[in-house]
Coordinates of C-alpha atoms in Angstrom, one line a residue:
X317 CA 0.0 0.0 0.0
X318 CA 0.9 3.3 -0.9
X319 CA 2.8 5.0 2.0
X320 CA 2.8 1.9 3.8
X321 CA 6.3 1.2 4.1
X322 CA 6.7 5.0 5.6
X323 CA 5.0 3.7 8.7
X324 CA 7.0 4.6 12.5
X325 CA 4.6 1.4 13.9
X326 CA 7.1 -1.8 14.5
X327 CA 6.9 -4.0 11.8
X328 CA 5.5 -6.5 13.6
X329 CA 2.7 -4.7 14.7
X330 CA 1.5 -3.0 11.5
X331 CA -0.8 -5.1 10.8
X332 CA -2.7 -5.6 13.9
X333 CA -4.6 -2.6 14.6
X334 CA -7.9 -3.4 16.4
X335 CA -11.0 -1.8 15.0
X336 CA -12.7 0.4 17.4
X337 CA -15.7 -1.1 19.6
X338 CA -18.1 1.5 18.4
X339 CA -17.8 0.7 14.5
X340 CA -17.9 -2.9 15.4
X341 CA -20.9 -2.6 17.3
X342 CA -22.7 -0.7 14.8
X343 CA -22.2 -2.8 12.2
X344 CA -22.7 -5.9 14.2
X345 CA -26.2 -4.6 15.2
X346 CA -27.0 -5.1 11.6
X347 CA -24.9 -7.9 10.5
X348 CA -24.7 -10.2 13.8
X349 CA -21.0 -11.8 13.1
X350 CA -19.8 -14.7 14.3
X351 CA -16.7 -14.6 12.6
X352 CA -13.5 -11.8 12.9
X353 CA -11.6 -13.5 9.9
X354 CA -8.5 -11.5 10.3
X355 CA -7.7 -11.5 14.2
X356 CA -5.6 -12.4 17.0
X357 CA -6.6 -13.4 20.8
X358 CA -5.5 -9.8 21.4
X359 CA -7.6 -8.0 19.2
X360 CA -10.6 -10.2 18.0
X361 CA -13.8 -8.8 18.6
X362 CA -15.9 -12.0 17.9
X363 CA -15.5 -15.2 20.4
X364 CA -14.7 -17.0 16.7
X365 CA -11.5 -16.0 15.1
X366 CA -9.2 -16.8 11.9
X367 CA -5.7 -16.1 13.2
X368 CA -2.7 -15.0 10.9
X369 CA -1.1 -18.6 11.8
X370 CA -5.0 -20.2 10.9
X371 CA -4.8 -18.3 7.4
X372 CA -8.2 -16.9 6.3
X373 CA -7.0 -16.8 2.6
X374 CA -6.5 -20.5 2.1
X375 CA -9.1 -21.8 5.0
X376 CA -12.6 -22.4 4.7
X377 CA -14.8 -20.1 6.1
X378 CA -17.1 -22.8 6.4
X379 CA -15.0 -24.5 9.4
X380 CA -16.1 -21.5 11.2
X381 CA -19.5 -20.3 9.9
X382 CA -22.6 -21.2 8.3
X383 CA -24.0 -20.3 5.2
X384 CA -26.1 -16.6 5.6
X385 CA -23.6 -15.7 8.7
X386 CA -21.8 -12.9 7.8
X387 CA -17.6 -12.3 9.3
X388 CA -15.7 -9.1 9.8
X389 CA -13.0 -8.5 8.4
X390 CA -10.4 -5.3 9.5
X391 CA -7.5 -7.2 7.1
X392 CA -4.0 -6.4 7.1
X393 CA -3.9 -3.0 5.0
X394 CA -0.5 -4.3 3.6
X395 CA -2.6 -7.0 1.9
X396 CA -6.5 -6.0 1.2
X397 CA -6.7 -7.3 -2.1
X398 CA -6.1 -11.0 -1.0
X399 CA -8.9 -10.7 1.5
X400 CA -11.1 -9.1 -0.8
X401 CA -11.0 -11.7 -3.2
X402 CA -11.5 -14.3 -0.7
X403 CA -14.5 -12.1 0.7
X404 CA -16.0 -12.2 -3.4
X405 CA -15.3 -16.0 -3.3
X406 CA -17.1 -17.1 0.3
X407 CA -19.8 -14.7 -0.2
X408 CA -20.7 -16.4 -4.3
X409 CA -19.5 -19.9 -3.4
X410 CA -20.2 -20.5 0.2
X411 CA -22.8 -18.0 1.0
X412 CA -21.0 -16.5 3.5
X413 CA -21.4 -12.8 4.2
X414 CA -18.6 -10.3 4.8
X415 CA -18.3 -7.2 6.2
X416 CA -15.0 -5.5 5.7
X417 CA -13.3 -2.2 6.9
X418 CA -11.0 -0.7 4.5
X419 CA -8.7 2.8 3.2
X420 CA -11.0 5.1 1.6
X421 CA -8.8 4.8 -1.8
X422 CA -10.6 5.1 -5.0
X423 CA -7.5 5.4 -7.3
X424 CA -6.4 1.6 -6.4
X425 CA -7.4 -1.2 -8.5
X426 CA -9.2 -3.2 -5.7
X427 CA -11.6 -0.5 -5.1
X428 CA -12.9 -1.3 -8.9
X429 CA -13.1 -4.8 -8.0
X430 CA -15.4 -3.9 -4.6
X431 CA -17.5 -1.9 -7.1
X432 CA -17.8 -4.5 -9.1
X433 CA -18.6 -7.6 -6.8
X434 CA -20.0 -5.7 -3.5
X435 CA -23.4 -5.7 -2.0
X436 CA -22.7 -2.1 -0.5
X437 CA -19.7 0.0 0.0
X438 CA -20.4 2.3 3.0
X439 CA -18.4 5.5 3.3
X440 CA -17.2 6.2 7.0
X441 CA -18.2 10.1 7.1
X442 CA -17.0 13.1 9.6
X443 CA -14.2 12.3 10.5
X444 CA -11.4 9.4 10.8
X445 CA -10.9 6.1 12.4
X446 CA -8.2 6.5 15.4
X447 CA -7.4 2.4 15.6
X448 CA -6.3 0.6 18.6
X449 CA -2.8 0.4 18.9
X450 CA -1.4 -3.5 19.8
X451 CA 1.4 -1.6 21.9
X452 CA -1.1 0.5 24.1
X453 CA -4.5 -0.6 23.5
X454 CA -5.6 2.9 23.3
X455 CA -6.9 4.6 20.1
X456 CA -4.0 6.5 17.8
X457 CA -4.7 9.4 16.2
X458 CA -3.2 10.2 13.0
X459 CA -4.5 8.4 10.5
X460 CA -3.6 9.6 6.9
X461 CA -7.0 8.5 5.0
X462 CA -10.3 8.3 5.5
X463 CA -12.1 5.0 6.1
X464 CA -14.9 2.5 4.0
X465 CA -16.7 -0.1 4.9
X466 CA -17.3 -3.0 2.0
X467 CA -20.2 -5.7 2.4
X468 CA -20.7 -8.9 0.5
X469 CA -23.8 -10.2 0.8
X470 CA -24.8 -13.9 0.6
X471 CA -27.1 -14.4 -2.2
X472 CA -26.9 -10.8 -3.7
X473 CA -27.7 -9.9 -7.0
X474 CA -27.9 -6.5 -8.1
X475 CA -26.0 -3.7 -8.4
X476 CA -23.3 -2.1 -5.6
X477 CA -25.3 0.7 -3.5
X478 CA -23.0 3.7 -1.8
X479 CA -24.4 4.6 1.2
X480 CA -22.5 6.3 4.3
X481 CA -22.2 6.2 7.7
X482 CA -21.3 8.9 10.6
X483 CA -18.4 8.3 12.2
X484 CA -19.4 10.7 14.7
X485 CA -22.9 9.6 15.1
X486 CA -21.6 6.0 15.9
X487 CA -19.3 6.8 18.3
X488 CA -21.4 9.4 20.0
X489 CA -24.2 6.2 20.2
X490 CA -21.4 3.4 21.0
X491 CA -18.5 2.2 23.1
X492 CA -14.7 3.6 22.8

């Protein structure tokens, strides 16, 4: 990812930023997951996890859900692409719902490829997501883009909708 490599987190811990509670929760409200696909026993937010060491690319979602559930997913920025693919496969093939937060980036060619294949991409509004640093566990300010939300749904046919959200709204109605 763009800028990426620029990044004063430890290697180690780039990749495991924990989604705030209050997006979760909104979007769990709705979606009811029973799955956090790309987690740790540090940062998952469901009870059901795929660790890095499980691998959600190559397992089956099915060893951990049922068709119509629907995961989160907060995947390794270095890597979105993989996971998005692998959201567009279990959603058409296994009928498993994802729910995925994401860089705001239009200009990259996985953005296209949500366009084409999503249910919904939500655009996280007024403001920007401060995610939960694995060193401290508190929120870190600072992020350098804005924030999306893509959904798969299970059974879907139609067109992508582009909707938003509040950021402010959900965290002024949810949890830190």
């Amino acid at each position: 990812m763009k800028g990426y490599h620029d990044s004063k987190t430890k290697i180690d811990d780039r990749d495991c930023w924990q989604t705030p509670r209050y997006i979760f929760d909104h979007f769990n409200q709705e979606y009811e997951f029973t799955v956090d696909v790309a987690a740790s026993a540090d940062n998952s937010l469901c009870d059901k996890f795929i660790t890095k060491e499980d691998d959600a690319i190559k397992s089956d979602w099915l060893d951990y859900a049922f068709q119509g559930d629907f995961v989160w997913c907060n995947p390794p920025y270095s890597k979105p692409r993989e996971f998005i693919d692998k959201a567009v496969y279990e959603a058409s093939v296994n009928k498993i719902g994802c729910v995925m937060l994401l860089p705001a980036d239009t200009s990259v060619k996985w953005f296209a490829e949500i366009l084409k294949t999503a249910s919904e991409v939500i655009l996280l509004t007024e403001g920007r997501v401060s995610f939960i640093s694995p060193e401290t566990g508190k929120p870190k300010n600072g992020n350098n883009k804005g924030s999306l939300i893509a959904v798969w749904e299970p059974y879907f046919i139609g067109e992508c909708r582009i909707t938003h959200a509040s950021l402010k709204e959900m965290k002024e109605n949810g949890t830190n």
